[in-house]
Coordinates of C-alpha atoms and ligand atoms in Angstrom, one line a residue:
M230 CA 0.0 0.0 0.0
T231 CA 1.5 3.3 -1.0
T232 CA 1.4 6.2 1.4
K233 CA -0.5 9.2 0.1
P234 CA 0.7 12.7 0.9
E235 CA -1.2 14.6 3.5
V236 CA -3.9 16.8 2.1
T237 CA -3.5 20.5 2.9
D238 CA -6.1 21.9 0.5
P239 CA -8.4 24.1 2.6
N240 CA -11.3 22.9 0.5
W241 CA -10.6 19.2 1.1
W242 CA -14.0 18.8 2.7
R243 CA -16.1 20.1 -0.2
Q244 CA -16.3 16.8 -2.0
A245 CA -15.0 14.5 0.6
A246 CA -16.2 10.9 1.2
V247 CA -16.5 10.8 5.0
Y248 CA -16.8 7.4 6.7
Q249 CA -18.6 7.4 10.1
I250 CA -17.1 5.1 12.7
Y251 CA -19.2 4.3 15.7
P252 CA -16.2 3.3 17.8
R253 CA -17.9 0.9 20.2
S254 CA -19.1 -1.3 17.3
F255 CA -16.2 -1.1 14.8
A256 CA -13.4 -3.3 16.0
D257 CA -12.6 -4.5 19.5
D258 CA -8.9 -5.0 20.3
N259 CA -8.9 -5.7 24.0
G260 CA -11.7 -8.3 24.0
D261 CA -14.1 -6.6 26.4
G262 CA -16.8 -6.7 23.7
V263 CA -16.7 -3.0 23.1
G264 CA -14.8 -1.5 20.1
D265 CA -11.8 0.6 20.8
L266 CA -9.2 2.9 19.3
N267 CA -6.7 0.1 19.0
G268 CA -9.3 -1.8 17.1
I269 CA -9.7 1.1 14.7
M270 CA -5.9 1.3 14.5
S271 CA -5.8 -2.3 13.4
R272 CA -8.1 -1.5 10.5
V273 CA -6.4 1.6 9.1
E274 CA -5.4 -0.3 6.0
Y275 CA -9.0 -1.3 5.5
L276 CA -10.1 2.3 5.7
A277 CA -7.3 3.4 3.3
R278 CA -8.3 0.6 0.8
L279 CA -11.9 1.7 1.0
G280 CA -10.9 5.0 -0.6
I281 CA -12.5 7.5 1.8
D282 CA -11.1 11.0 2.5
A283 CA -12.0 11.3 6.2
V284 CA -13.4 9.4 9.1
W285 CA -15.8 10.9 11.5
L286 CA -15.5 9.3 15.0
S287 CA -18.7 9.2 17.0
P288 CA -18.1 10.0 20.7
F289 CA -15.3 8.1 22.4
Y290 CA -15.2 10.3 25.5
P291 CA -15.7 9.1 29.1
S292 CA -19.3 8.3 29.4
A293 CA -21.8 6.1 31.3
L294 CA -23.2 5.2 27.9
V295 CA -26.7 6.1 28.8
D296 CA -27.0 7.4 25.2
G297 CA -24.3 5.6 23.4
G298 CA -21.6 8.1 24.4
Y299 CA -23.7 11.2 23.6
D300 CA -23.7 11.7 27.3
V301 CA -20.2 13.1 27.8
D302 CA -18.5 13.1 31.2
D303 CA -15.4 14.9 30.0
Y304 CA -15.0 16.5 26.6
R305 CA -11.2 16.3 26.6
D306 CA -10.4 12.7 27.3
V307 CA -11.0 9.2 26.0
D308 CA -13.2 6.6 27.8
P309 CA -10.8 4.0 29.4
S310 CA -12.8 1.2 27.8
I311 CA -12.0 2.8 24.4
G312 CA -8.4 3.8 24.9
T313 CA -6.2 6.6 25.9
L314 CA -5.2 10.0 24.6
E315 CA -1.9 8.6 23.5
Q316 CA -3.7 5.9 21.4
F317 CA -5.9 8.7 20.0
D318 CA -2.8 10.6 18.9
A319 CA -1.3 7.5 17.3
L320 CA -4.5 6.8 15.4
V321 CA -4.7 10.3 14.1
A322 CA -1.1 10.0 13.0
A323 CA -1.7 6.7 11.3
L324 CA -4.8 8.0 9.5
H325 CA -3.0 11.2 8.4
E326 CA -0.2 9.1 7.1
R327 CA -2.7 7.6 4.7
A328 CA -4.1 11.1 3.8
I329 CA -7.3 10.3 5.8
K330 CA -8.7 13.3 7.7
V331 CA -10.2 12.9 11.2
I332 CA -13.5 14.5 12.3
V333 CA -14.6 14.1 15.9
D334 CA -18.1 14.5 17.4
I335 CA -18.8 17.4 19.7
V336 CA -21.9 17.4 21.8
P337 CA -22.6 20.9 23.0
N338 CA -26.3 20.9 23.9
H339 CA -25.8 18.7 27.0
S340 CA -23.2 17.0 29.0
S341 CA -23.7 13.9 31.1
N342 CA -24.9 14.2 34.7
R343 CA -21.4 12.8 35.7
H344 CA -19.7 15.9 34.2
A345 CA -17.6 17.7 36.9
W346 CA -19.6 20.9 36.4
F347 CA -23.0 19.1 36.8
R348 CA -21.7 17.5 40.0
D349 CA -20.7 21.0 41.1
A350 CA -24.1 22.3 40.2
L351 CA -25.8 19.7 42.3
A352 CA -23.5 20.4 45.3
A353 CA -24.1 24.1 45.0
R354 CA -27.1 26.2 46.2
P355 CA -30.0 27.3 44.0
G356 CA -29.1 30.6 42.3
S357 CA -25.3 29.9 42.5
A358 CA -22.8 30.4 39.8
A359 CA -22.3 26.6 39.5
R360 CA -26.1 26.1 38.8
D361 CA -26.1 28.8 36.2
R362 CA -24.0 26.7 33.8
Y363 CA -27.1 24.5 33.4
I364 CA -30.8 25.3 33.2
F365 CA -32.2 25.1 36.7
R366 CA -35.7 26.3 37.6
D367 CA -38.0 26.3 40.7
G368 CA -41.0 24.0 40.3
T369 CA -44.6 25.0 40.1
G370 CA -47.5 24.0 42.3
P371 CA -47.9 24.7 46.1
N372 CA -44.6 23.2 47.1
G373 CA -42.8 23.4 43.9
D374 CA -43.5 19.7 43.5
E375 CA -44.7 20.1 39.9
P376 CA -42.1 20.6 37.1
P377 CA -41.6 24.1 35.7
A378 CA -43.5 23.0 32.5
D379 CA -44.9 19.9 31.0
W380 CA -42.0 19.6 28.5
Q381 CA -41.2 16.1 27.1
S382 CA -37.8 14.7 26.5
F383 CA -37.1 13.7 22.9
F384 CA -36.6 10.1 24.2
G385 CA -39.9 10.2 26.0
G386 CA -40.8 11.1 29.6
P387 CA -40.5 14.5 31.3
A388 CA -37.8 16.9 30.2
W389 CA -37.5 18.4 33.8
T390 CA -36.0 16.4 36.6
R391 CA -36.0 17.4 40.3
V392 CA -32.9 17.5 42.5
P393 CA -32.9 16.9 46.2
D394 CA -33.2 20.5 47.2
G395 CA -36.3 20.9 45.2
Q396 CA -35.1 22.6 42.1
W397 CA -35.6 21.1 38.6
Y398 CA -33.1 21.0 35.7
L399 CA -33.8 20.8 31.9
H400 CA -32.8 17.9 29.8
L401 CA -34.2 17.7 26.3
F402 CA -32.8 14.2 26.0
T403 CA -32.4 11.7 28.9
R404 CA -32.3 12.8 32.5
E405 CA -28.6 11.9 32.5
Q406 CA -28.0 14.6 29.8
P407 CA -28.6 18.0 31.4
D408 CA -28.8 20.9 28.9
W409 CA -26.0 23.5 29.1
N410 CA -26.9 27.1 29.6
W411 CA -25.3 28.8 26.6
D412 CA -26.0 32.3 28.1
N413 CA -23.2 31.5 30.5
P414 CA -19.8 32.8 29.3
E415 CA -17.9 30.0 31.2
V416 CA -19.8 27.4 29.1
R417 CA -18.9 29.2 25.9
D418 CA -15.2 29.5 26.9
D419 CA -15.1 25.9 27.9
F420 CA -16.3 24.7 24.5
L421 CA -13.7 26.9 22.8
R422 CA -11.1 25.2 25.0
T423 CA -12.5 21.8 23.8
V424 CA -12.3 22.9 20.2
R425 CA -8.7 24.0 20.6
F426 CA -7.8 20.9 22.6
W427 CA -8.8 18.6 19.7
G428 CA -7.5 21.0 17.1
D429 CA -4.1 21.0 18.8
R430 CA -4.1 17.2 18.8
G431 CA -4.4 17.3 15.0
V432 CA -8.1 16.7 14.3
D433 CA -9.3 18.2 11.1
G434 CA -12.9 19.0 11.9
F435 CA -16.0 18.4 14.0
R436 CA -19.5 17.0 13.6
V437 CA -21.7 19.2 15.8
D438 CA -24.5 17.3 17.6
V439 CA -28.0 18.9 17.6
A440 CA -26.4 22.2 16.5
H441 CA -29.8 23.9 16.4
L442 CA -30.7 23.5 20.0
L443 CA -28.0 25.3 22.0
T444 CA -29.4 28.7 22.7
K445 CA -32.7 29.1 24.6
D446 CA -34.7 32.0 25.7
L447 CA -37.0 30.8 28.4
P448 CA -39.6 33.3 29.6
A449 CA -40.7 33.3 33.3
E450 CA -44.0 31.8 32.2
L451 CA -42.9 28.7 30.2
P452 CA -45.0 27.8 27.2
S453 CA -46.6 24.3 27.1
W454 CA -44.9 21.5 25.2
A455 CA -47.8 21.4 22.8
D456 CA -47.3 25.1 22.0
L457 CA -43.6 24.6 21.6
M458 CA -44.1 21.7 19.2
A459 CA -46.9 23.4 17.4
G460 CA -44.5 26.3 16.9
L461 CA -42.2 24.1 14.9
A462 CA -44.9 23.0 12.4
P463 CA -45.0 23.0 9.5
D464 CA -41.4 24.0 8.7
H465 CA -39.6 24.4 12.1
T466 CA -39.8 28.2 11.8
T467 CA -43.1 29.6 12.9
W468 CA -43.5 30.9 16.4
P469 CA -46.3 33.3 16.9
R470 CA -44.3 35.6 19.3
G471 CA -41.1 35.9 17.3
Q472 CA -38.1 33.6 17.8
H473 CA -38.9 30.1 18.9
P474 CA -37.7 29.7 22.6
I475 CA -35.6 26.6 22.0
W476 CA -35.3 25.7 18.3
D477 CA -33.0 27.1 15.7
R478 CA -32.7 30.6 17.2
D479 CA -30.8 33.4 15.5
D480 CA -28.5 33.9 18.5
V481 CA -27.0 30.4 17.9
D482 CA -25.0 32.2 15.1
E483 CA -22.9 34.0 17.7
I484 CA -21.6 30.7 19.1
Y485 CA -20.6 29.4 15.7
R486 CA -19.0 32.6 14.6
E487 CA -16.8 32.4 17.7
W488 CA -15.9 28.8 16.9
R489 CA -15.2 29.7 13.3
T490 CA -12.6 32.3 14.5
V491 CA -10.9 29.5 16.3
F492 CA -11.2 27.1 13.4
D493 CA -9.5 29.6 11.2
T494 CA -6.4 29.8 13.3
Y495 CA -5.5 26.4 12.0
S496 CA -4.0 25.6 8.7
P497 CA -5.9 24.4 6.8
P498 CA -8.8 25.7 8.9
L499 CA -10.8 23.2 10.9
T500 CA -14.1 22.2 9.3
A501 CA -17.4 21.4 10.9
V502 CA -20.7 19.9 9.9
A503 CA -23.9 20.7 11.8
E504 CA -26.5 18.1 12.7
A505 CA -29.4 20.5 12.6
W506 CA -32.9 19.2 12.3
V507 CA -34.4 22.3 10.6
A508 CA -36.2 23.1 7.4
P509 CA -33.9 22.9 4.4
D510 CA -33.7 26.7 3.8
R511 CA -32.8 27.2 7.5
R512 CA -29.7 25.1 7.1
V513 CA -27.9 27.9 5.3
R514 CA -27.0 29.7 8.6
Y515 CA -25.2 26.6 9.9
A516 CA -23.5 26.0 6.6
S517 CA -22.3 29.5 6.1
S518 CA -18.6 30.2 5.9
T519 CA -18.8 32.4 9.0
G520 CA -20.5 29.6 10.9
L521 CA -19.8 25.9 10.9
G522 CA -19.3 25.7 7.2
Q523 CA -21.4 22.7 6.3
A524 CA -24.7 21.2 7.5
F525 CA -26.2 17.7 7.1
N526 CA -28.9 17.4 4.6
F527 CA -31.0 14.4 5.6
D528 CA -33.5 14.8 2.8
L529 CA -32.4 11.7 0.8
L530 CA -32.2 9.7 4.0
E531 CA -35.9 10.5 4.5
A532 CA -36.9 10.0 0.8
A533 CA -38.7 7.0 -0.7
W534 CA -37.3 5.4 -3.9
D535 CA -38.8 7.9 -6.3
P536 CA -37.0 9.7 -9.1
S537 CA -39.0 13.0 -8.9
R538 CA -38.5 13.2 -5.2
F539 CA -34.7 12.5 -5.6
R540 CA -34.5 15.1 -8.3
R541 CA -36.2 17.8 -6.3
I542 CA -34.1 17.1 -3.3
I543 CA -30.9 17.2 -5.2
R544 CA -31.8 20.4 -7.1
D545 CA -33.0 22.2 -4.0
N546 CA -29.9 21.2 -1.9
L547 CA -27.5 22.2 -4.6
T548 CA -29.1 25.6 -4.7
L549 CA -29.1 25.9 -0.9
A550 CA -25.5 24.9 -0.7
H551 CA -24.6 27.4 -3.4
D552 CA -26.4 30.1 -1.4
S553 CA -24.5 29.4 1.7
G554 CA -21.1 29.1 0.0
A555 CA -20.9 25.5 1.3
S556 CA -21.1 22.3 -0.6
S557 CA -24.0 20.0 0.0
T558 CA -23.9 16.8 2.0
W559 CA -25.5 13.5 1.2
V560 CA -26.4 10.9 3.7
F561 CA -28.4 7.6 3.6
S562 CA -27.4 6.0 6.9
N563 CA -26.0 6.8 10.3
H564 CA -26.1 5.5 13.8
D565 CA -29.6 7.0 14.4
V566 CA -31.6 5.5 11.6
V567 CA -32.6 2.2 10.1
R568 CA -30.0 1.2 7.5
H569 CA -30.9 2.1 4.0
A570 CA -30.5 -1.5 2.6
T571 CA -33.5 -2.3 4.9
R572 CA -35.5 0.9 4.3
F573 CA -35.4 0.2 0.5
A574 CA -36.3 -3.4 1.1
L575 CA -39.8 -2.6 2.4
P576 CA -43.0 -2.1 0.3
A577 CA -43.9 1.4 -0.7
G578 CA -45.7 3.2 2.0
T579 CA -44.2 1.1 4.8
T580 CA -41.9 3.1 7.0
A581 CA -39.0 1.2 8.5
A582 CA -39.7 2.5 12.0
A583 CA -43.3 1.3 11.9
W584 CA -42.3 -2.0 10.5
M585 CA -39.7 -2.6 13.3
L586 CA -42.2 -1.5 15.9
A587 CA -44.7 -4.0 14.6
G588 CA -42.2 -6.9 15.0
S589 CA -40.3 -6.6 11.7
D590 CA -42.2 -9.3 9.8
P591 CA -39.5 -10.8 7.6
S592 CA -42.0 -11.8 4.9
V593 CA -42.3 -8.1 3.8
E594 CA -38.6 -7.4 3.7
N595 CA -37.1 -8.0 0.3
R596 CA -33.4 -8.0 1.0
G597 CA -32.4 -8.5 -2.6
L598 CA -34.4 -5.5 -3.8
G599 CA -33.3 -3.4 -0.8
L600 CA -29.6 -4.0 -1.5
R601 CA -30.1 -3.3 -5.2
R602 CA -31.7 0.0 -4.5
A603 CA -29.3 0.9 -1.7
R604 CA -26.3 0.4 -4.1
A605 CA -28.0 2.4 -6.8
A606 CA -28.9 5.2 -4.4
T607 CA -25.3 5.3 -3.1
L608 CA -23.8 5.3 -6.5
L609 CA -26.1 8.2 -7.6
A610 CA -25.2 10.2 -4.5
L611 CA -21.5 9.5 -5.0
A612 CA -21.8 11.1 -8.4
L613 CA -23.2 14.4 -7.0
P614 CA -21.1 17.4 -6.1
G615 CA -20.7 17.7 -2.4
S616 CA -19.6 15.5 0.5
M617 CA -20.8 12.0 1.0
Y618 CA -21.2 10.7 4.5
L619 CA -21.1 6.9 4.7
Y620 CA -21.9 4.9 7.8
Q621 CA -19.8 1.9 8.9
G622 CA -21.2 -1.4 7.5
E623 CA -23.1 0.2 4.6
E624 CA -20.1 -0.7 2.4
L625 CA -20.9 -4.3 3.2
G626 CA -24.5 -3.9 2.3
L627 CA -25.5 -4.7 5.9
P628 CA -29.3 -4.8 6.5
E629 CA -30.6 -3.6 9.9
V630 CA -30.7 -6.2 12.6
S631 CA -34.3 -5.8 13.2
D632 CA -34.9 -8.5 15.8
I633 CA -32.6 -7.7 18.7
P634 CA -34.3 -9.1 21.8
D635 CA -35.6 -6.3 24.1
T636 CA -33.4 -7.6 26.9
D637 CA -30.2 -7.0 24.8
K638 CA -31.2 -3.5 23.7
Q639 CA -29.3 -0.4 24.9
D640 CA -30.9 2.6 23.2
P641 CA -32.6 4.9 25.7
A642 CA -35.1 5.9 23.0
F643 CA -36.4 2.3 23.3
F644 CA -36.5 2.2 27.1
R645 CA -37.8 5.7 27.8
D646 CA -40.7 5.6 25.4
P647 CA -42.0 2.0 25.5
G648 CA -44.0 1.2 22.5
A649 CA -43.1 4.3 20.6
T650 CA -39.9 3.0 18.9
A651 CA -37.9 -0.2 18.5
G652 CA -34.8 1.9 19.1
R653 CA -31.6 2.4 17.2
D654 CA -29.5 -0.6 18.2
G655 CA -30.2 -2.5 15.0
C656 CA -27.8 -0.3 13.1
R657 CA -25.2 -0.3 15.8
V658 CA -24.4 -4.1 15.9
P659 CA -20.6 -4.7 15.8
L660 CA -19.3 -5.3 12.3
P661 CA -18.5 -8.7 11.0
W662 CA -14.9 -8.9 9.8
T663 CA -14.5 -12.7 9.3
A664 CA -16.9 -15.5 8.5
T665 CA -15.9 -17.5 11.5
G666 CA -14.5 -17.0 15.0
P667 CA -15.9 -15.3 18.0
S668 CA -18.0 -12.3 17.1
F669 CA -17.1 -12.7 13.4
G670 CA -13.7 -11.1 13.9
F671 CA -15.0 -8.0 15.7
G672 CA -12.9 -9.0 18.7
P673 CA -11.9 -11.8 21.0
G674 CA -14.9 -11.5 23.3
A675 CA -18.6 -11.6 23.0
P676 CA -19.8 -8.4 21.3
H677 CA -21.8 -5.8 23.3
L678 CA -24.8 -6.3 21.0
P679 CA -25.6 -9.8 19.6
Q680 CA -24.7 -10.4 16.0
P681 CA -27.1 -12.6 14.0
E682 CA -25.9 -15.7 12.3
W683 CA -26.5 -14.2 8.8
F684 CA -23.8 -11.6 9.5
R685 CA -21.2 -14.1 8.3
A686 CA -22.2 -13.7 4.7
Y687 CA -21.5 -10.0 5.0
A688 CA -18.1 -10.3 6.6
V689 CA -15.3 -8.2 5.2
E690 CA -13.1 -11.2 4.5
V691 CA -16.0 -12.8 2.4
E692 CA -16.7 -9.6 0.5
A693 CA -13.1 -8.7 -0.1
A694 CA -12.6 -12.0 -1.9
D695 CA -15.6 -11.4 -4.2
T696 CA -15.3 -8.9 -7.0
D697 CA -19.0 -8.7 -7.2
S698 CA -19.6 -7.9 -3.5
T699 CA -20.9 -4.6 -2.1
L700 CA -17.5 -3.9 -0.6
S701 CA -15.8 -4.4 -4.0
F702 CA -18.4 -2.1 -5.5
Y703 CA -17.9 0.6 -2.9
R704 CA -14.1 0.4 -3.4
R705 CA -14.5 0.7 -7.2
A706 CA -16.9 3.6 -6.9
L707 CA -14.9 5.5 -4.3
D708 CA -11.7 5.1 -6.3
L709 CA -13.4 6.3 -9.5
R710 CA -15.1 9.2 -7.7
R711 CA -11.7 10.5 -6.6
E712 CA -10.4 10.4 -10.2
L713 CA -13.6 11.9 -11.7
Q714 CA -14.6 14.6 -9.3
T715 CA -13.4 18.0 -10.5
D716 CA -15.4 21.1 -10.1
E717 CA -18.9 21.1 -8.6
A718 CA -20.9 21.7 -11.7
L719 CA -23.8 19.4 -12.6
E720 CA -26.0 19.4 -15.7
W721 CA -29.3 17.6 -15.7
L722 CA -30.1 15.4 -18.7
E723 CA -33.8 15.4 -19.5
Y724 CA -34.8 11.8 -19.2
V725 CA -38.3 10.7 -18.6
D726 CA -39.4 8.9 -15.5
P727 CA -38.2 6.5 -14.1
V728 CA -34.8 7.6 -15.1
L729 CA -32.6 10.3 -13.5
A730 CA -29.5 11.4 -15.3
F731 CA -27.0 14.1 -15.0
R732 CA -23.6 15.0 -16.5
R733 CA -20.5 16.1 -14.6
P734 CA -17.5 17.9 -15.9
G735 CA -15.3 15.6 -17.8
D736 CA -18.1 14.1 -19.8
W737 CA -19.2 11.5 -17.5
V738 CA -22.8 10.8 -16.7
S739 CA -24.6 9.2 -13.8
I740 CA -27.8 7.5 -14.9
T741 CA -30.3 5.8 -12.5
N742 CA -33.2 3.6 -13.4
F743 CA -35.7 3.8 -10.5
G744 CA -38.1 1.5 -12.4
S745 CA -38.8 -2.2 -12.1
S746 CA -37.9 -3.1 -15.7
S747 CA -34.8 -2.4 -17.9
V748 CA -34.5 0.7 -20.0
P749 CA -32.2 1.5 -22.9
L750 CA -28.8 2.8 -22.0
P751 CA -27.1 5.4 -24.1
T752 CA -23.9 4.4 -25.8
G753 CA -20.8 5.0 -23.8
R754 CA -18.2 3.2 -21.7
V755 CA -19.6 1.9 -18.4
L756 CA -17.2 3.0 -15.7
V757 CA -19.0 1.4 -12.8
S758 CA -22.4 -0.1 -12.2
S759 CA -24.3 -0.7 -9.0
S760 CA -25.8 -3.9 -10.3
R761 CA -24.4 -7.1 -8.9
S762 CA -23.3 -8.5 -12.2
G763 CA -20.5 -5.9 -12.3
T764 CA -19.8 -4.2 -15.6
Q765 CA -18.7 -7.1 -17.8
S766 CA -21.9 -9.2 -18.2
L767 CA -24.2 -6.2 -18.6
P768 CA -26.0 -6.2 -22.0
P769 CA -24.3 -3.2 -23.6
D770 CA -27.3 -1.1 -24.2
T771 CA -29.5 -1.9 -21.2
L772 CA -29.8 -0.3 -17.8
L773 CA -31.3 -2.8 -15.4
A774 CA -34.1 -2.1 -13.0
D775 CA -33.1 -0.3 -9.7
T776 CA -29.6 0.4 -11.0
T777 CA -27.2 3.3 -11.4
V778 CA -24.3 3.4 -13.9
W779 CA -21.6 5.9 -14.6
L780 CA -20.9 6.3 -18.2
Q781 CA -18.0 8.0 -20.0
I782 CA -19.5 9.7 -22.9
D783 CA -18.3 11.8 -25.8
A784 CA -21.7 13.2 -26.8
I785 CA -25.0 12.3 -25.3
D786 CA -28.4 13.2 -26.7
A787 CA -30.0 15.1 -23.8
G788 CA -33.4 14.4 -25.1
A789 CA -32.9 10.6 -25.4
Ligands
BGC859 C1 -27.2 12.0 18.0 C2 -27.9 10.9 18.7 C3 -28.1 11.3 20.2 C4 -28.7 12.7 20.3 C5 -28.5 13.3 21.7 C6 -28.2 13.1 18.1 O1 -28.1 14.0 17.2 O2 -26.9 11.7 16.7 O3 -27.3 9.7 18.6 O4 -28.9 10.4 20.8 O5 -28.2 13.6 19.4 O6 -27.2 13.7 21.8

């Protein structure tokens, strides 16, 4: 394997392929059943061979794992079960050696209740400086026994929890995740310190968790939860009395402007991508060059397999990205959603979440179809201008593990809101690396979430040996993408439903057949195809159902 030079281009992120690693489920070196930094280190060659430009590491910080590590005890350390800061440094160096950038997750809306400052807040008096770093309120009712408001946590149950002296604190997620008070300058300074801490250790950027929730303006008389939620409909922007009290407030810009100043002290500047669940046209503020620089666009992740929907989403997001000066982002899977190979395997009109909740009847899951469409969707998105965010395991074509026994589940969303969701564990099952051996090569011990028997067929060693596998397909597509991506132009080609086609600079074309029967394919050299038969055995002039191909073309008839 040759070593590639480190990339210093300040625009490296604009069309990067970023691979999300969920560290606890990637590779386990020490055998405790939980993935770790040394496990990732042992797979650096795998990452290099995959052809990605960056990895994004989900939280690896000290944590009680109430919410998979998104409950952070200490933002500037590594959880002992995952490794040490020295191992982190070694991993960054090894990845950089192979020209792979490193993005880490930063969780600024809430800490964990084990964070030193939350412990201080509990030990301090109501009204004290220590309490002011979080959001404490007196209760309502005769003895303050009632919560300050009827707000609900996003994982179910009340969003206010009482402490022994009678006050209540706000947590929009679990009670172990108290919300920070971003009006407090110490909180702001501490996050700047965290940004510098990781910047100085060599990371290249950040993924910013729930970036739209940080600032809050809570009136003395708190609105009801129903009012708050109604204020988000239909597009997350309407609030009858001006700014919404907790969602996507304008004053969040100040925070990211400050962060940007710090990012720009590095060379190349640090990058950031916002996870902001806001209406598409509200993403611009997070993606602006004076803010975080890029924002996730989850529109394709939420879209059904429908060419006009895909086209509208792509068109709108390219425009929005252009308006913000950023590049767009494309995502089909991450650690919070049902894997796209499974979403596309379900009949039209069946949402994956509802199917899982109803017991995930296998007779309605068409895995062959799901994988075909997932591969076609991925190849289409890889052809687009912008960054592609890939989630570990999708390069193996892994379906969701939809039947994890309740007793093995870990996701608080499942436990806090019984009956509302099957939870997110099914996309977090440790990866299969080998067809045999304990935990299919994930590590020497039993994995922290059970792997199904069928995982063996998706093991890296099995797929690496098969030129027709999903892994080989991802490698081919990612390699080619690197060669082919030049500037960010895209020209639509006017095909009729169910085909979607566009040309990129360099006279190559991505063409997707969303239909269930073959369509004619224009003449050209097939560079890569998402269909399992590879490029060789494809009839030369046929585009199979549920397939994307990239074609090198000299001249294409745009009206074909
Ligand atoms: C993360 C989730 C997490 C939540 C609370 C989300 O955006 O992606 O995994 O549960 O934030 O931190």
